[in-house]
CSV table of C-alpha atoms and ligand atoms in Angstrom, one decimal:
chain,number,residue,atom,x,y,z
A,140,MET,CA,101.7,72.6,81.9
A,141,PRO,CA,99.6,69.1,80.9
A,142,LEU,CA,99.5,65.5,81.8
A,143,VAL,CA,101.5,63.8,78.6
A,144,THR,CA,102.2,60.1,78.2
A,145,ARG,CA,104.9,60.3,75.2
A,146,VAL,CA,108.8,61.6,76.2
A,147,THR,CA,108.9,63.9,73.0
A,148,ASP,CA,105.3,66.4,74.0
A,149,LEU,CA,108.4,67.3,76.5
A,150,ILE,CA,110.6,68.9,72.9
A,151,GLY,CA,110.6,72.9,73.2
A,152,ARG,CA,109.4,75.6,75.4
A,153,THR,CA,113.2,76.1,76.0
A,154,PRO,CA,112.9,78.5,78.5
A,155,LEU,CA,115.6,81.7,77.5
A,156,PHE,CA,118.6,83.1,79.8
A,157,GLU,CA,120.4,86.3,80.3
A,158,LEU,CA,123.0,85.2,80.4
A,159,ALA,CA,125.5,89.8,79.3
A,160,THR,CA,123.7,92.6,78.8
A,161,THR,CA,126.1,96.8,78.1
A,162,SER,CA,125.0,100.1,78.9
A,163,THR,CA,123.6,100.0,75.8
A,164,GLY,CA,120.5,98.3,76.4
A,165,THR,CA,122.0,95.0,74.3
A,166,ARG,CA,121.4,91.9,75.6
A,167,LEU,CA,123.0,87.9,75.2
A,168,LEU,CA,119.6,85.5,76.1
A,169,LEU,CA,121.0,81.6,75.3
A,170,LYS,CA,117.5,80.3,74.5
A,171,LEU,CA,119.1,76.1,76.7
A,172,GLU,CA,117.5,74.2,74.8
A,173,GLN,CA,118.7,71.2,76.9
A,174,PHE,CA,116.4,71.5,78.7
A,175,ASN,CA,114.7,69.2,76.6
A,176,PRO,CA,114.6,65.7,76.9
A,177,THR,CA,118.5,63.3,75.7
A,178,GLY,CA,119.5,66.9,77.2
A,179,ALA,CA,120.1,69.2,73.4
A,180,ALA,CA,118.2,70.8,70.9
A,181,LYS,CA,118.8,68.0,68.4
A,182,ILE,CA,115.4,65.9,69.3
A,183,ARG,CA,113.2,68.8,68.3
A,184,MET,CA,114.2,67.3,64.6
A,185,ALA,CA,115.0,64.1,64.8
A,186,ARG,CA,111.0,63.7,65.1
A,187,GLU,CA,110.7,66.2,63.0
A,188,MET,CA,113.1,63.7,60.1
A,189,VAL,CA,111.2,61.0,61.1
A,190,LEU,CA,107.5,62.2,60.7
A,191,ASP,CA,108.2,63.4,57.5
A,192,ALA,CA,109.3,59.9,56.7
A,193,GLU,CA,106.5,58.5,57.5
A,194,ARG,CA,104.1,61.4,55.8
A,195,ARG,CA,105.6,60.8,52.6
A,196,GLY,CA,105.9,56.7,53.4
A,197,LEU,CA,109.2,56.3,53.9
A,198,LEU,CA,108.8,54.7,56.9
A,199,THR,CA,106.8,52.3,57.9
A,200,GLY,CA,105.6,50.0,60.8
A,201,GLY,CA,108.6,48.5,61.6
A,202,GLY,CA,111.5,50.6,59.8
A,203,HIS,CA,114.1,50.5,60.3
A,204,ILE,CA,116.3,54.1,61.1
A,205,ILE,CA,119.8,54.4,60.1
A,206,GLU,CA,122.0,57.5,61.3
A,207,SER,CA,125.6,59.2,61.4
A,208,THR,CA,125.1,61.2,64.7
A,209,SER,CA,128.0,62.8,67.1
A,210,GLY,CA,125.1,61.9,69.8
A,211,ASN,CA,122.9,64.5,69.8
A,212,THR,CA,120.6,63.0,66.7
A,213,GLY,CA,121.3,59.7,67.5
A,214,LEU,CA,119.4,60.7,71.2
A,215,GLY,CA,117.0,62.6,69.5
A,216,LEU,CA,115.8,59.4,67.6
A,217,ALA,CA,117.3,56.4,70.1
A,218,VAL,CA,113.7,58.8,71.5
A,219,VAL,CA,111.2,58.7,68.7
A,220,ALA,CA,112.6,54.8,67.5
A,221,ALA,CA,111.5,53.8,70.7
A,222,GLU,CA,108.2,55.8,71.5
A,223,ARG,CA,107.3,54.9,67.4
A,224,GLY,CA,108.3,51.0,67.2
A,225,TYR,CA,111.3,51.2,64.8
A,226,ARG,CA,115.3,49.5,64.7
A,227,PHE,CA,117.6,52.4,65.2
A,228,THR,CA,121.9,52.3,64.1
A,229,ALA,CA,123.9,55.5,64.8
A,230,VAL,CA,126.7,55.2,62.9
A,231,VAL,CA,129.1,56.6,65.2
A,232,ASP,CA,132.8,57.9,65.9
A,233,HIS,CA,134.7,57.9,69.7
A,234,HIS,CA,135.7,61.1,69.2
A,235,ALA,CA,131.9,61.3,70.3
A,236,CYS,CA,131.1,62.3,74.2
A,237,LYS,CA,131.0,58.8,75.4
A,238,ASP,CA,127.9,59.5,77.6
A,239,LYS,CA,126.2,60.5,74.4
A,240,LEU,CA,126.9,57.1,73.0
A,241,ARG,CA,125.8,55.3,76.6
A,242,ALA,CA,122.2,57.1,77.1
A,243,MET,CA,122.1,55.9,73.0
A,244,ARG,CA,122.7,52.1,73.6
A,245,ALA,CA,120.3,52.4,77.2
A,246,MET,CA,117.0,53.7,75.0
A,247,GLY,CA,117.5,51.1,72.9
A,248,ALA,CA,119.4,52.0,70.1
A,249,GLU,CA,122.8,49.6,67.8
A,250,LEU,CA,125.7,51.6,67.6
A,251,VAL,CA,128.3,51.1,64.7
A,252,PHE,CA,132.0,52.1,65.0
A,253,VAL,CA,133.3,53.0,61.8
A,254,ALA,CA,136.8,53.0,63.4
A,255,ASP,CA,138.9,51.2,66.1
A,256,ASP,CA,139.2,51.9,69.4
A,257,GLY,CA,141.3,54.0,70.8
A,258,ASP,CA,140.9,56.2,67.3
A,259,ASP,CA,139.2,59.4,68.7
A,260,THR,CA,139.8,60.7,65.3
A,261,LEU,CA,135.9,62.6,64.2
A,262,ALA,CA,135.1,60.7,61.4
A,263,THR,CA,131.8,62.5,59.7
A,264,SER,CA,132.3,61.0,56.3
A,265,ALA,CA,133.3,58.0,57.5
A,266,ARG,CA,130.3,57.9,58.8
A,267,GLU,CA,128.3,58.8,56.3
A,268,ASP,CA,128.8,57.0,54.0
A,269,LEU,CA,129.0,53.6,56.0
A,270,ALA,CA,124.9,54.9,56.6
A,271,GLU,CA,123.7,55.2,53.3
A,272,ALA,CA,126.0,52.1,52.1
A,273,MET,CA,123.6,50.1,54.8
A,274,ALA,CA,121.0,51.2,53.8
A,275,ALA,CA,121.0,51.1,50.5
A,276,ALA,CA,121.6,47.5,51.8
A,277,ARG,CA,118.4,47.2,53.4
A,278,PRO,CA,114.9,47.1,52.5
A,279,ASP,CA,113.2,48.2,55.3
A,280,ALA,CA,116.2,51.0,55.9
A,281,TYR,CA,115.4,54.8,55.9
A,282,PHE,CA,118.2,56.8,55.9
A,283,THR,CA,117.5,60.2,57.9
A,284,GLU,CA,120.4,62.2,56.1
A,285,GLN,CA,120.5,64.9,58.7
A,286,HIS,CA,123.4,67.0,56.3
A,287,ASN,CA,120.8,66.9,53.3
A,288,ASN,CA,116.9,66.6,55.1
A,289,ASP,CA,115.1,69.9,54.4
A,290,ALA,CA,112.8,68.1,57.9
A,291,ASN,CA,116.4,68.7,60.2
A,292,ALA,CA,115.7,73.1,59.8
A,293,VAL,CA,112.2,72.9,59.3
A,294,GLY,CA,112.2,70.8,62.6
A,295,TYR,CA,113.6,73.9,64.6
A,296,TYR,CA,110.9,76.0,63.0
A,297,ALA,CA,108.5,76.1,67.0
A,298,VAL,CA,112.3,77.6,68.0
A,299,ALA,CA,112.1,81.0,66.5
A,300,GLU,CA,107.5,80.4,67.5
A,301,GLU,CA,109.2,80.5,71.2
A,302,LEU,CA,111.5,82.7,71.3
A,303,LEU,CA,108.9,85.7,70.0
A,304,GLU,CA,106.6,84.7,72.1
A,305,ASP,CA,109.0,85.2,75.1
A,306,VAL,CA,110.5,88.3,73.6
A,307,GLU,CA,109.0,91.5,70.9
A,308,ARG,CA,111.8,90.5,67.9
A,309,VAL,CA,115.6,88.9,68.2
A,310,ASP,CA,117.9,91.2,65.6
A,311,ILE,CA,121.0,89.0,65.8
A,312,LEU,CA,120.6,84.9,65.5
A,313,LEU,CA,124.0,83.9,66.8
A,314,SER,CA,125.2,79.9,67.0
A,315,SER,CA,127.1,76.9,66.5
A,316,VAL,CA,127.1,75.5,62.1
A,317,GLY,CA,127.0,72.2,62.1
A,318,THR,CA,124.8,70.9,60.0
A,319,GLY,CA,123.1,74.1,60.2
A,320,GLY,CA,120.1,73.0,60.6
A,321,SER,CA,119.3,75.4,64.3
A,322,LEU,CA,120.7,78.1,63.1
A,323,PHE,CA,118.8,78.5,59.1
A,324,GLY,CA,116.0,77.0,60.1
A,325,THR,CA,114.8,79.3,63.1
A,326,ALA,CA,116.5,82.2,60.9
A,327,THR,CA,114.0,80.8,58.5
A,328,ARG,CA,111.5,80.9,60.3
A,329,LEU,CA,112.3,84.3,62.3
A,330,ARG,CA,111.9,85.8,59.2
A,331,GLN,CA,108.5,84.1,57.3
A,332,LEU,CA,107.4,85.5,62.0
A,333,GLY,CA,108.2,89.0,60.3
A,334,CYS,CA,112.1,88.9,62.4
A,335,PRO,CA,114.4,89.3,59.5
A,336,ALA,CA,117.5,88.6,62.3
A,337,ARG,CA,121.0,89.5,61.5
A,338,VAL,CA,122.6,85.4,61.0
A,339,ILE,CA,125.8,85.0,63.0
A,340,GLY,CA,127.3,81.1,61.8
A,341,VAL,CA,129.4,80.5,64.8
A,342,GLU,CA,132.2,77.4,63.6
A,343,PRO,CA,134.8,75.8,65.7
A,344,VAL,CA,138.9,76.7,64.0
A,345,GLY,CA,139.8,73.6,61.7
A,346,SER,CA,135.8,73.6,60.7
A,347,ILE,CA,135.7,74.3,56.8
A,348,ALA,CA,131.6,75.7,56.6
A,349,PHE,CA,132.9,79.7,56.5
A,350,GLY,CA,136.2,78.5,54.3
A,351,GLY,CA,140.2,79.4,55.5
A,352,GLU,CA,142.2,76.2,56.5
A,353,GLY,CA,140.7,72.6,57.7
A,354,GLY,CA,142.4,70.5,60.8
A,355,PRO,CA,141.2,69.4,64.0
A,356,TYR,CA,139.1,70.5,66.7
A,357,TRP,CA,137.3,69.2,69.9
A,358,GLN,CA,134.5,71.1,70.2
A,359,SER,CA,132.0,68.0,69.7
A,360,GLY,CA,128.5,68.1,67.8
A,361,THR,CA,129.1,71.5,65.7
A,362,GLY,CA,130.6,72.4,62.5
A,363,THR,CA,133.0,70.7,59.0
A,364,PRO,CA,136.2,68.5,59.3
A,365,PRO,CA,138.2,68.6,56.5
A,366,GLY,CA,137.0,66.0,53.8
A,367,ALA,CA,133.4,66.4,55.3
A,368,THR,CA,130.4,67.6,52.7
A,369,ILE,CA,129.3,70.3,53.7
A,370,GLY,CA,125.0,69.7,52.7
A,371,THR,CA,122.3,71.2,51.9
A,372,ALA,CA,120.6,72.4,55.8
A,373,VAL,CA,123.3,75.2,55.5
A,374,ASP,CA,121.9,77.7,53.8
A,375,TYR,CA,124.2,80.7,52.6
A,376,SER,CA,122.0,82.3,51.5
A,377,LEU,CA,120.5,83.3,54.5
A,378,LEU,CA,124.1,84.0,56.1
A,379,ASP,CA,124.8,87.6,56.7
A,380,GLU,CA,128.8,86.6,58.9
A,381,GLY,CA,130.4,83.5,59.4
A,382,VAL,CA,133.1,83.1,62.1
A,383,LYS,CA,135.7,81.2,63.8
A,384,VAL,CA,136.1,80.0,67.9
A,385,SER,CA,139.1,78.5,69.3
A,386,ASP,CA,138.8,74.9,70.7
A,387,ILE,CA,141.0,76.7,74.2
A,388,ASP,CA,137.9,80.4,74.3
A,389,ALA,CA,135.2,78.0,73.1
A,390,PHE,CA,135.7,75.4,76.2
A,391,ALA,CA,137.4,78.0,78.4
A,392,THR,CA,134.2,80.0,78.6
A,393,ALA,CA,132.1,76.5,79.0
A,394,ARG,CA,133.9,75.9,81.8
A,395,ALA,CA,133.6,80.8,83.2
A,396,VAL,CA,130.3,80.1,82.9
A,397,ALA,CA,129.8,77.1,85.5
A,398,ALA,CA,132.2,78.5,87.5
A,399,GLU,CA,130.6,81.7,88.1
A,400,LEU,CA,126.3,81.2,86.7
A,401,GLY,CA,125.9,77.2,87.7
A,402,LEU,CA,124.9,77.1,84.4
A,403,MET,CA,126.5,74.1,82.2
A,404,ILE,CA,126.8,74.6,79.1
A,405,GLY,CA,128.1,72.5,75.8
A,406,GLY,CA,131.4,73.5,74.1
A,407,SER,CA,129.6,74.6,71.4
A,408,ALA,CA,127.4,76.6,72.8
A,409,GLY,CA,130.6,77.8,74.5
A,410,GLY,CA,131.8,79.2,71.3
A,411,SER,CA,128.8,80.7,70.7
A,412,VAL,CA,128.9,82.9,73.3
A,413,HIS,CA,132.2,83.2,73.5
A,414,ALA,CA,131.3,84.6,69.8
A,415,ALA,CA,129.2,87.1,71.3
A,416,LEU,CA,130.0,87.9,74.2
A,417,SER,CA,133.6,89.7,73.1
A,418,ARG,CA,131.5,91.8,70.9
A,419,LEU,CA,129.1,92.5,72.6
A,420,ASP,CA,129.7,96.4,72.2
A,421,GLU,CA,130.1,96.4,68.5
A,422,PHE,CA,126.2,95.2,68.3
A,423,PRO,CA,123.9,98.5,67.9
A,424,PRO,CA,122.6,99.6,71.0
A,425,GLY,CA,119.4,97.7,72.4
A,426,SER,CA,120.0,95.0,70.1
A,427,THR,CA,118.8,91.6,71.1
A,428,ILE,CA,121.4,88.6,70.8
A,429,VAL,CA,120.3,85.4,70.8
A,430,THR,CA,122.6,82.2,70.8
A,431,LEU,CA,121.2,78.9,71.4
A,432,VAL,CA,122.3,75.9,74.2
A,433,CYS,CA,122.4,73.2,71.2
A,434,ASP,CA,123.3,71.5,74.9
A,435,GLY,CA,123.9,71.4,78.4
A,436,GLY,CA,127.8,70.6,80.0
A,437,GLU,CA,127.1,67.8,81.4
A,438,LYS,CA,127.8,65.5,79.2
A,439,TYR,CA,131.2,66.7,79.1
A,440,LEU,CA,132.0,65.6,82.3
A,441,ASP,CA,134.7,63.6,80.8
A,442,THR,CA,136.7,66.5,78.9
A,443,VAL,CA,135.3,69.9,78.9
A,444,PHE,CA,135.4,70.2,82.2
A,445,ASP,CA,137.9,67.1,83.3
A,446,ASP,CA,141.3,69.5,84.2
A,447,ALA,CA,143.5,66.6,82.5
A,448,TRP,CA,141.3,65.8,79.7
A,449,MET,CA,142.5,69.4,79.1
A,450,ALA,CA,145.8,69.5,80.0
A,451,GLU,CA,146.9,66.3,77.9
A,452,ARG,CA,145.2,67.8,74.3
A,453,ASP,CA,147.2,71.4,75.9
A,454,LEU,CA,143.3,73.1,76.2
A,455,LEU,CA,143.6,74.7,79.9
A,456,ASP,CA,144.2,78.3,80.1
A,457,PRO,CA,143.1,79.7,83.2
A,458,ALA,CA,143.8,83.5,81.6
A,459,ALA,CA,141.2,82.5,78.7
A,460,GLU,CA,138.5,81.5,81.1
A,461,ALA,CA,140.0,84.6,83.9
A,462,GLU,CA,138.9,86.8,80.2
A,463,VAL,CA,135.4,85.3,79.9
A,464,GLN,CA,135.0,85.9,83.3
A,465,THR,CA,136.3,89.6,83.6
A,466,MET,CA,133.4,89.7,80.4
A,467,LEU,CA,130.6,87.8,82.7
A,468,HIS,CA,131.3,90.2,85.4
A,469,ARG,CA,131.4,93.9,83.6
A,470,TYR,CA,127.9,92.6,81.5
A,471,ALA,CA,126.4,91.0,84.3
A,472,PRO,CA,122.4,92.3,84.0
A,473,ALA,CA,122.1,94.5,87.0
A,474,ALA,CA,120.0,91.9,89.2
A,475,ARG,CA,122.6,89.6,89.4
A,476,ARG,CA,124.5,92.8,90.3
A,477,ALA,CA,122.7,93.9,93.0
A,478,GLU,CA,123.0,89.5,94.2
A,479,LEU,CA,126.7,90.2,94.0
A,480,ALA,CA,127.7,92.5,95.9
A,481,GLU,CA,125.7,92.0,98.4
A,482,ALA,CA,126.4,88.4,99.1
A,483,ARG,CA,129.7,89.7,99.5
B,582,LIG,C1,126.1,70.0,70.9
B,582,LIG,C2,126.3,70.8,69.5
B,582,LIG,N1,125.9,71.6,69.2
B,582,LIG,C3,126.1,71.7,68.1
B,582,LIG,C4,125.7,71.5,67.2
B,582,LIG,C5,125.6,72.0,65.0
B,582,LIG,O1,124.0,71.8,65.5
B,582,LIG,P1,123.2,71.9,64.4
B,582,LIG,O2,123.4,69.9,63.0
B,582,LIG,O3,122.2,72.4,64.4
B,582,LIG,O4,124.1,73.3,63.1
B,582,LIG,C6,125.3,70.4,67.0
B,582,LIG,C7,124.5,68.8,66.2
B,582,LIG,O5,124.7,68.0,66.2
B,582,LIG,C8,125.7,69.5,68.2
B,582,LIG,O6,125.0,68.1,68.7
């Protein structure tokens, strides 16, 4: 690892973790994107959106970046803005996890809330409208508009390149869809590199990108709430299948993975891992399945990993956690199984 002088030089080359294997040689690999600065995948696209705007002359020295964010994009933009001398305003709601908001502030971002304290509704649509209006009113401002920005997906091309450095091929790419940038950007580049993986998108029950009834959900950063527009970064032409995961299953999975393996993954990754584990045996024998872990669990100590917060929202479900634990044992890779047997 060479010495670096910028935080953004630390983006990428995230590890691959083998979570599960079947007797038919199918394996589930997690791309641990929490190893990026800010602890999330989204700094990849934040950097790309800013570099793209600079290349196109839309952002110049001392300019002002504005974005609507559930937190992780804002964290990435805060880093890039600090490094490159921009002012950054994040338009946020109280559905966002508090540590993401606090960390954005720590890195110099200005936060503008679309709702009053105590209103923790997910307000994607209101956030986007306000960000757009604010940018239109300020001549030096640029709205990065992650949902409709091609640079979002391009920011993840390196994920595909890194994957193919680590494994021969990816048969199935299964991951959560918010803006769609991470899943479809990775899938696009895999295809360009001659590895056309089957693409399975995951969204929370209540999210509307894959049809069905809309409603509230607690999974953070992922999904499209009712009333929000689905942006161009959701590339339906690449999507083979869209599946939905409940908050209970997503959070039970994040908690079980933490308790069983000491690996903290966020709630959206919990949803993807649940979707993958529960149908691992249905995939063709010998498949390599990759899930992007968009962020780590440390950001959710006050929510997903807080029993009181979970219980207040009827999300605590020991039976669901036990079910995930059973799957983790059943599919434990041989090396982990041997270690466990030795420890017992
Ligand atoms: C925790 C988390 N999971 C999933 C996603 C969805 O990623 P994408 O917007 O690339 O679809 C995001 C995006 O903000 C996120 O922060």
